[in-house]
PDB file of C-alpha atoms in Angstrom:
ATOM      1  CA  MET A   1       0.053  -0.017  -0.113  1.00  0.00           C
ATOM      2  CA  GLU A   2       1.566   3.362  -0.898  1.00  0.00           C
ATOM      3  CA  ALA A   3       0.524   6.649   0.870  1.00  0.00           C
ATOM      4  CA  LYS A   4      -1.706   9.375  -1.019  1.00  0.00           C
ATOM      5  CA  ALA A   5      -2.755  12.714   0.468  1.00  0.00           C
ATOM      6  CA  ARG A   6      -6.262  12.517   1.471  1.00  0.00           C
ATOM      7  CA  GLY A   7      -8.680  15.269  -0.194  1.00  0.00           C
ATOM      8  CA  LYS A   8      -7.581  18.028  -2.392  1.00  0.00           C
ATOM      9  CA  ASN A   9      -5.231  19.921  -0.041  1.00  0.00           C
ATOM     10  CA  PRO A  10      -2.242  17.568   0.866  1.00  0.00           C
ATOM     11  CA  PHE A  11      -1.101  19.728   3.514  1.00  0.00           C
ATOM     12  CA  ALA A  12      -4.384  19.137   5.409  1.00  0.00           C
ATOM     13  CA  PHE A  13      -3.350  15.521   5.575  1.00  0.00           C
ATOM     14  CA  PHE A  14       0.110  16.562   6.401  1.00  0.00           C
ATOM     15  CA  SER A  15      -1.067  18.665   9.468  1.00  0.00           C
ATOM     16  CA  PHE A  16      -2.477  15.492  10.930  1.00  0.00           C
ATOM     17  CA  ILE A  17       0.402  12.993  10.223  1.00  0.00           C
ATOM     18  CA  ILE A  18       3.200  15.468  11.298  1.00  0.00           C
ATOM     19  CA  GLN A  19       1.657  14.947  14.746  1.00  0.00           C
ATOM     20  CA  ILE A  20       2.423  11.119  14.814  1.00  0.00           C
ATOM     21  CA  PRO A  21       5.304  11.227  17.247  1.00  0.00           C
ATOM     22  CA  SER A  22       3.430  12.490  20.007  1.00  0.00           C
ATOM     23  CA  LEU A  23       0.081  10.820  19.088  1.00  0.00           C
ATOM     24  CA  CYS A  24       0.823   7.370  17.543  1.00  0.00           C
ATOM     25  CA  ILE A  25       1.936   5.763  20.674  1.00  0.00           C
ATOM     26  CA  LYS A  26       1.309   6.466  24.446  1.00  0.00           C
ATOM     27  CA  PRO A  27       3.145   4.350  26.748  1.00  0.00           C
ATOM     28  CA  GLN A  28       1.956   3.841  30.009  1.00  0.00           C
ATOM     29  CA  LYS A  29       5.005   4.379  31.611  1.00  0.00           C
ATOM     30  CA  LYS A  30       8.174   6.562  30.703  1.00  0.00           C
ATOM     31  CA  ILE A  31      10.262   4.894  27.904  1.00  0.00           C
ATOM     32  CA  ASN A  32      12.707   2.726  29.264  1.00  0.00           C
ATOM     33  CA  THR A  33      16.280   3.408  28.203  1.00  0.00           C
ATOM     34  CA  ARG A  34      18.116   1.794  31.101  1.00  0.00           C
ATOM     35  CA  ARG A  35      20.790  -0.562  30.199  1.00  0.00           C
ATOM     36  CA  ARG A  36      19.504  -4.315  29.951  1.00  0.00           C
ATOM     37  CA  LYS A  37      21.147  -6.766  32.051  1.00  0.00           C
ATOM     38  CA  PHE A  38      24.260  -8.300  31.199  1.00  0.00           C
ATOM     39  CA  LYS A  39      24.201 -11.907  30.448  1.00  0.00           C
ATOM     40  CA  THR A  40      26.166 -14.534  31.856  1.00  0.00           C
ATOM     41  CA  ARG A  41      29.254 -16.059  30.087  1.00  0.00           C
ATOM     42  CA  GLU A  42      27.710 -18.957  29.068  1.00  0.00           C
ATOM     43  CA  GLU A  43      24.634 -17.079  27.438  1.00  0.00           C
ATOM     44  CA  ASN A  44      26.838 -14.677  25.556  1.00  0.00           C
ATOM     45  CA  LYS A  45      29.369 -17.309  24.493  1.00  0.00           C
ATOM     46  CA  LEU A  46      32.421 -15.076  25.075  1.00  0.00           C
ATOM     47  CA  LYS A  47      35.367 -15.807  22.784  1.00  0.00           C
ATOM     48  CA  ALA A  48      39.098 -15.471  23.699  1.00  0.00           C
ATOM     49  CA  THR A  49      41.156 -13.619  21.391  1.00  0.00           C
ATOM     50  CA  GLY A  50      44.575 -14.594  22.915  1.00  0.00           C
ATOM     51  CA  ILE A  51      45.531 -10.908  23.110  1.00  0.00           C
ATOM     52  CA  VAL A  52      46.758  -9.269  26.239  1.00  0.00           C
ATOM     53  CA  ARG A  53      46.824  -5.465  26.538  1.00  0.00           C
ATOM     54  CA  ARG A  54      48.591  -3.564  29.716  1.00  0.00           C
ATOM     55  CA  ILE A  55      46.827  -0.890  31.545  1.00  0.00           C
ATOM     56  CA  ASP A  56      48.797   2.602  31.503  1.00  0.00           C
ATOM     57  CA  ASP A  57      49.507   4.805  34.488  1.00  0.00           C
ATOM     58  CA  LEU A  58      46.100   6.582  33.613  1.00  0.00           C
ATOM     59  CA  GLY A  59      43.998   3.472  33.644  1.00  0.00           C
ATOM     60  CA  ARG A  60      43.575   3.269  29.885  1.00  0.00           C
ATOM     61  CA  VAL A  61      43.799   0.132  28.042  1.00  0.00           C
ATOM     62  CA  VAL A  62      43.952  -0.155  24.092  1.00  0.00           C
ATOM     63  CA  ILE A  63      41.632  -2.139  22.181  1.00  0.00           C
ATOM     64  CA  PRO A  64      43.163  -3.808  19.292  1.00  0.00           C
ATOM     65  CA  LYS A  65      42.455  -2.173  15.679  1.00  0.00           C
ATOM     66  CA  GLU A  66      41.517  -5.907  14.309  1.00  0.00           C
ATOM     67  CA  ILE A  67      38.730  -5.925  17.104  1.00  0.00           C
ATOM     68  CA  ARG A  68      37.555  -2.312  16.621  1.00  0.00           C
ATOM     69  CA  LYS A  69      37.383  -2.984  12.801  1.00  0.00           C
ATOM     70  CA  THR A  70      35.393  -6.293  13.189  1.00  0.00           C
ATOM     71  CA  LEU A  71      32.950  -5.006  15.847  1.00  0.00           C
ATOM     72  CA  ARG A  72      32.761  -1.372  13.957  1.00  0.00           C
ATOM     73  CA  ILE A  73      33.874   0.256  17.105  1.00  0.00           C
ATOM     74  CA  ARG A  74      34.914   3.939  15.834  1.00  0.00           C
ATOM     75  CA  GLU A  75      36.347   6.909  17.805  1.00  0.00           C
ATOM     76  CA  GLY A  76      34.206   8.401  20.150  1.00  0.00           C
ATOM     77  CA  ASP A  77      31.968   5.677  20.398  1.00  0.00           C
ATOM     78  CA  PRO A  78      30.386   4.960  23.793  1.00  0.00           C
ATOM     79  CA  LEU A  79      31.142   1.702  25.714  1.00  0.00           C
ATOM     80  CA  GLU A  80      29.225   0.167  28.700  1.00  0.00           C
ATOM     81  CA  ILE A  81      31.514  -1.448  31.499  1.00  0.00           C
ATOM     82  CA  PHE A  82      30.359  -4.220  33.337  1.00  0.00           C
ATOM     83  CA  THR A  83      32.012  -6.700  35.864  1.00  0.00           C
ATOM     84  CA  ASP A  84      31.106  -9.922  37.311  1.00  0.00           C
ATOM     85  CA  LYS A  85      31.661 -11.820  40.742  1.00  0.00           C
ATOM     86  CA  GLU A  86      34.793 -13.699  38.869  1.00  0.00           C
ATOM     87  CA  GLY A  87      36.480 -10.507  38.603  1.00  0.00           C
ATOM     88  CA  GLU A  88      36.036  -9.871  34.910  1.00  0.00           C
ATOM     89  CA  VAL A  89      35.742  -6.595  33.227  1.00  0.00           C
ATOM     90  CA  ILE A  90      33.754  -6.528  30.117  1.00  0.00           C
ATOM     91  CA  LEU A  91      33.197  -4.219  27.393  1.00  0.00           C
ATOM     92  CA  LYS A  92      30.012  -3.821  25.404  1.00  0.00           C
ATOM     93  CA  LYS A  93      29.306  -1.454  22.468  1.00  0.00           C
ATOM     94  CA  TYR A  94      26.310   0.974  23.716  1.00  0.00           C
ATOM     95  CA  SER A  95      23.519   1.834  21.389  1.00  0.00           C
ATOM     96  CA  PRO A  96      21.211   4.439  22.822  1.00  0.00           C
ATOM     97  CA  ILE A  97      18.468   3.546  20.160  1.00  0.00           C
ATOM     98  CA  GLY A  98      18.892  -0.044  20.616  1.00  0.00           C
ATOM     99  CA  GLU A  99      17.956   0.275  24.180  1.00  0.00           C
ATOM    100  CA  LEU A 100      14.512   1.148  23.163  1.00  0.00           C
ATOM    101  CA  GLY A 101      13.525  -2.157  22.287  1.00  0.00           C
ATOM    102  CA  ASP A 102       9.650  -2.853  21.590  1.00  0.00           C
ATOM    103  CA  PHE A 103       8.906   0.771  21.676  1.00  0.00           C
ATOM    104  CA  ALA A 104      10.880   1.447  18.342  1.00  0.00           C
ATOM    105  CA  LEU A 105       9.255  -1.603  16.810  1.00  0.00           C
ATOM    106  CA  GLN A 106       5.977   0.061  17.752  1.00  0.00           C
ATOM    107  CA  TYR A 107       6.769   3.234  16.560  1.00  0.00           C
ATOM    108  CA  ALA A 108       8.078   2.065  13.225  1.00  0.00           C
ATOM    109  CA  GLU A 109       4.563  -0.091  12.947  1.00  0.00           C
ATOM    110  CA  SER A 110       2.689   3.411  13.727  1.00  0.00           C
ATOM    111  CA  LEU A 111       4.522   5.245  11.063  1.00  0.00           C
ATOM    112  CA  TYR A 112       4.221   2.465   8.491  1.00  0.00           C
ATOM    113  CA  LYS A 113       0.452   2.494   9.051  1.00  0.00           C
ATOM    114  CA  THR A 114       0.393   6.231   8.756  1.00  0.00           C
ATOM    115  CA  SER A 115       2.815   6.614   5.866  1.00  0.00           C
ATOM    116  CA  GLY A 116       1.842   3.434   3.865  1.00  0.00           C
ATOM    117  CA  TYR A 117       5.662   2.847   3.300  1.00  0.00           C
ATOM    118  CA  ILE A 118       7.966   0.488   4.752  1.00  0.00           C
ATOM    119  CA  THR A 119       9.664   1.961   7.668  1.00  0.00           C
ATOM    120  CA  CYS A 120      13.018   1.291   9.412  1.00  0.00           C
ATOM    121  CA  ILE A 121      14.690   2.521  12.536  1.00  0.00           C
ATOM    122  CA  THR A 122      18.771   2.158  12.676  1.00  0.00           C
ATOM    123  CA  ASP A 123      21.133   2.945  15.190  1.00  0.00           C
ATOM    124  CA  LYS A 124      24.605   3.544  13.868  1.00  0.00           C
ATOM    125  CA  ASP A 125      25.548   0.018  13.049  1.00  0.00           C
ATOM    126  CA  THR A 126      22.267  -2.174  12.399  1.00  0.00           C
ATOM    127  CA  VAL A 127      18.238  -1.985  11.655  1.00  0.00           C
ATOM    128  CA  ILE A 128      16.723  -2.256  14.795  1.00  0.00           C
ATOM    129  CA  ALA A 129      13.154  -2.101  14.032  1.00  0.00           C
ATOM    130  CA  VAL A 130      11.121  -2.716  10.517  1.00  0.00           C
ATOM    131  CA  SER A 131       7.550  -2.290   9.588  1.00  0.00           C
ATOM    132  CA  GLY A 132       6.162  -3.277   6.196  1.00  0.00           C
ATOM    133  CA  ALA A 133       8.980  -5.634   5.094  1.00  0.00           C
ATOM    134  CA  SER A 134      10.410  -8.727   5.707  1.00  0.00           C
ATOM    135  CA  LYS A 135      12.181  -8.798   9.346  1.00  0.00           C
ATOM    136  CA  LYS A 136      14.508 -11.195   7.733  1.00  0.00           C
ATOM    137  CA  GLU A 137      15.612  -8.679   4.902  1.00  0.00           C
ATOM    138  CA  PHE A 138      16.490  -5.942   7.406  1.00  0.00           C
ATOM    139  CA  LEU A 139      16.679  -6.564  11.094  1.00  0.00           C
ATOM    140  CA  GLU A 140      19.833  -6.611  12.924  1.00  0.00           C
ATOM    141  CA  LYS A 141      21.758  -6.478   9.323  1.00  0.00           C
ATOM    142  CA  ASN A 142      24.688  -4.188   9.275  1.00  0.00           C
ATOM    143  CA  LEU A 143      24.279  -0.917   7.820  1.00  0.00           C
ATOM    144  CA  SER A 144      26.108   0.087   4.489  1.00  0.00           C
ATOM    145  CA  LYS A 145      28.847   2.368   4.281  1.00  0.00           C
ATOM    146  CA  GLU A 146      26.609   4.630   1.974  1.00  0.00           C
ATOM    147  CA  LEU A 147      24.118   4.926   4.913  1.00  0.00           C
ATOM    148  CA  GLU A 148      26.772   5.431   7.592  1.00  0.00           C
ATOM    149  CA  LYS A 149      28.003   8.486   5.768  1.00  0.00           C
ATOM    150  CA  VAL A 150      24.464   9.835   5.179  1.00  0.00           C
ATOM    151  CA  MET A 151      24.110   9.588   9.119  1.00  0.00           C
ATOM    152  CA  GLU A 152      27.508  11.253   9.744  1.00  0.00           C
ATOM    153  CA  GLU A 153      26.718  14.240   7.275  1.00  0.00           C
ATOM    154  CA  LYS A 154      23.215  14.900   9.271  1.00  0.00           C
ATOM    155  CA  ASN A 155      21.252  15.899   6.352  1.00  0.00           C
ATOM    156  CA  THR A 156      17.794  14.372   5.397  1.00  0.00           C
ATOM    157  CA  ILE A 157      17.791  12.655   1.840  1.00  0.00           C
ATOM    158  CA  VAL A 158      14.995  12.124  -0.422  1.00  0.00           C
ATOM    159  CA  VAL A 159      15.507   9.849  -3.718  1.00  0.00           C
ATOM    160  CA  LYS A 160      12.755   9.645  -6.208  1.00  0.00           C
ATOM    161  CA  PRO A 161      12.184   7.090  -8.948  1.00  0.00           C
ATOM    162  CA  ASN A 162      14.663   7.223 -11.939  1.00  0.00           C
ATOM    163  CA  GLU A 163      17.126   9.103  -9.824  1.00  0.00           C
ATOM    164  CA  ASP A 164      20.387   7.565  -9.633  1.00  0.00           C
ATOM    165  CA  LYS A 165      20.819   8.450  -5.832  1.00  0.00           C
ATOM    166  CA  TYR A 166      19.731   5.235  -4.046  1.00  0.00           C
ATOM    167  CA  VAL A 167      21.388   4.670  -0.764  1.00  0.00           C
ATOM    168  CA  PRO A 168      21.899   0.812   0.090  1.00  0.00           C
ATOM    169  CA  ILE A 169      20.535   0.373   3.642  1.00  0.00           C
ATOM    170  CA  ILE A 170      22.338  -2.695   4.533  1.00  0.00           C
ATOM    171  CA  MET A 171      25.796  -4.207   3.718  1.00  0.00           C
ATOM    172  CA  ASP A 172      25.863  -6.531   0.830  1.00  0.00           C
ATOM    173  CA  GLU A 173      22.637  -5.341  -0.742  1.00  0.00           C
ATOM    174  CA  SER A 174      21.998  -6.593  -4.085  1.00  0.00           C
ATOM    175  CA  ASN A 175      23.052  -4.367  -7.028  1.00  0.00           C
ATOM    176  CA  ASP A 176      19.708  -4.715  -8.656  1.00  0.00           C
ATOM    177  CA  LYS A 177      17.926  -1.430  -7.255  1.00  0.00           C
ATOM    178  CA  LYS A 178      15.030  -3.033  -5.523  1.00  0.00           C
ATOM    179  CA  TYR A 179      13.649   0.167  -4.048  1.00  0.00           C
ATOM    180  CA  ALA A 180      12.381   3.016  -6.370  1.00  0.00           C
ATOM    181  CA  SER A 181      12.506   5.624  -3.645  1.00  0.00           C
ATOM    182  CA  GLN A 182      13.548   6.503  -0.057  1.00  0.00           C
ATOM    183  CA  VAL A 183      13.768   9.088   2.600  1.00  0.00           C
ATOM    184  CA  ILE A 184      16.342   9.005   5.147  1.00  0.00           C
ATOM    185  CA  SER A 185      16.444  11.239   8.098  1.00  0.00           C
ATOM    186  CA  PRO A 186      19.373  10.804  10.845  1.00  0.00           C
ATOM    187  CA  ILE A 187      18.293  10.821  14.354  1.00  0.00           C
ATOM    188  CA  ILE A 188      20.493  13.556  16.133  1.00  0.00           C
ATOM    189  CA  SER A 189      20.766  13.350  20.010  1.00  0.00           C
ATOM    190  CA  GLU A 190      23.025  16.070  21.825  1.00  0.00           C
ATOM    191  CA  GLY A 191      24.610  16.990  18.148  1.00  0.00           C
ATOM    192  CA  ASP A 192      25.666  13.352  17.580  1.00  0.00           C
ATOM    193  CA  SER A 193      23.974  11.139  14.861  1.00  0.00           C
ATOM    194  CA  ILE A 194      22.944   8.010  16.450  1.00  0.00           C
ATOM    195  CA  GLY A 195      20.550   6.567  14.001  1.00  0.00           C
ATOM    196  CA  SER A 196      18.056   7.108  11.371  1.00  0.00           C
ATOM    197  CA  VAL A 197      14.251   6.912  10.381  1.00  0.00           C
ATOM    198  CA  ILE A 198      13.849   5.461   6.852  1.00  0.00           C
ATOM    199  CA  PHE A 199      11.027   5.184   4.594  1.00  0.00           C
ATOM    200  CA  LEU A 200      11.363   2.860   1.220  1.00  0.00           C
ATOM    201  CA  SER A 201       9.201   2.173  -1.641  1.00  0.00           C
ATOM    202  CA  ALA A 202       9.259  -0.262  -4.621  1.00  0.00           C
ATOM    203  CA  ASP A 203       6.474   1.378  -6.325  1.00  0.00           C
ATOM    204  CA  THR A 204       7.931   3.187  -9.248  1.00  0.00           C
ATOM    205  CA  ASN A 205       4.864   5.320  -9.188  1.00  0.00           C
ATOM    206  CA  ALA A 206       5.421   6.442  -5.989  1.00  0.00           C
ATOM    207  CA  HIS A 207       6.894   9.908  -5.226  1.00  0.00           C
ATOM    208  CA  MET A 208       8.049  10.916  -1.699  1.00  0.00           C
ATOM    209  CA  GLY A 209       7.875  14.627  -1.494  1.00  0.00           C
ATOM    210  CA  GLU A 210       7.338  17.228   1.554  1.00  0.00           C
ATOM    211  CA  VAL A 211       4.924  15.333   3.647  1.00  0.00           C
ATOM    212  CA  GLU A 212       6.991  12.126   3.807  1.00  0.00           C
ATOM    213  CA  THR A 213      10.146  14.267   4.571  1.00  0.00           C
ATOM    214  CA  LYS A 214       8.756  16.271   7.275  1.00  0.00           C
ATOM    215  CA  LEU A 215       7.387  13.047   8.869  1.00  0.00           C
ATOM    216  CA  ALA A 216      10.583  11.244   8.816  1.00  0.00           C
ATOM    217  CA  GLN A 217      12.511  14.544  10.273  1.00  0.00           C
ATOM    218  CA  SER A 218       9.702  14.899  12.998  1.00  0.00           C
ATOM    219  CA  ALA A 219       9.997  11.080  14.051  1.00  0.00           C
ATOM    220  CA  ALA A 220      14.055  11.118  13.945  1.00  0.00           C
ATOM    221  CA  GLY A 221      13.552  14.627  16.203  1.00  0.00           C
ATOM    222  CA  PHE A 222      11.121  12.740  18.394  1.00  0.00           C
ATOM    223  CA  LEU A 223      13.439   9.833  18.992  1.00  0.00           C
ATOM    224  CA  GLY A 224      16.355  11.980  19.260  1.00  0.00           C
ATOM    225  CA  ARG A 225      14.843  13.827  22.313  1.00  0.00           C
ATOM    226  CA  GLN A 226      13.645  10.788  24.119  1.00  0.00           C
ATOM    227  CA  MET A 227      17.301   9.939  24.244  1.00  0.00           C
ATOM    228  CA  GLU A 228      18.219  13.457  25.820  1.00  0.00           C
ATOM    229  CA  GLN A 229      15.702  12.927  28.760  1.00  0.00           C
TER     230      GLN A 229
END
């Protein structure tokens, strides 16, 4: 199903849907962004790397480049620190948007029902929620370098049918362009890009414009503000 503005005045429809971030979901409790409880060694199946690093006089330890590359840890990325009764210190990459959990999925579903377009919500590394498309296709898949660049630049982009500007969403996405149009709006929190809201359509007759752009920006702004509370 593709979205169409209702009535003769498309902005009358816009005036309704732009309020969706504050109206579509009304959780009974404040959004829980607290860290999830760390799992045991057996549940996480920790893998020994055979690498040993010494702590310097300032308490710092260097994470090897190979591990940072594999786990997509960049300069400035936040890491959570866990300890256990066995004296282990464990670093875990922290995703503020990823902590939204079920709320992110409900929000994606509400945006899909309102816009009629496939909706994805991502953090800086993976797709954390999807509605209107197969979860197997997107969910928890690593993001493409092109999408990471869009988020780093902090600018909303709109791609219309027949434009050679399509941004792949996930790594190793097929070279055959599956989607004809898209809107990508980065989620900004405290000046940093922490994720994105994405609309996709495979319909070559669908033309995403100002309404969809404003909806994606409003949704991304709402999620960014939630992270600042």
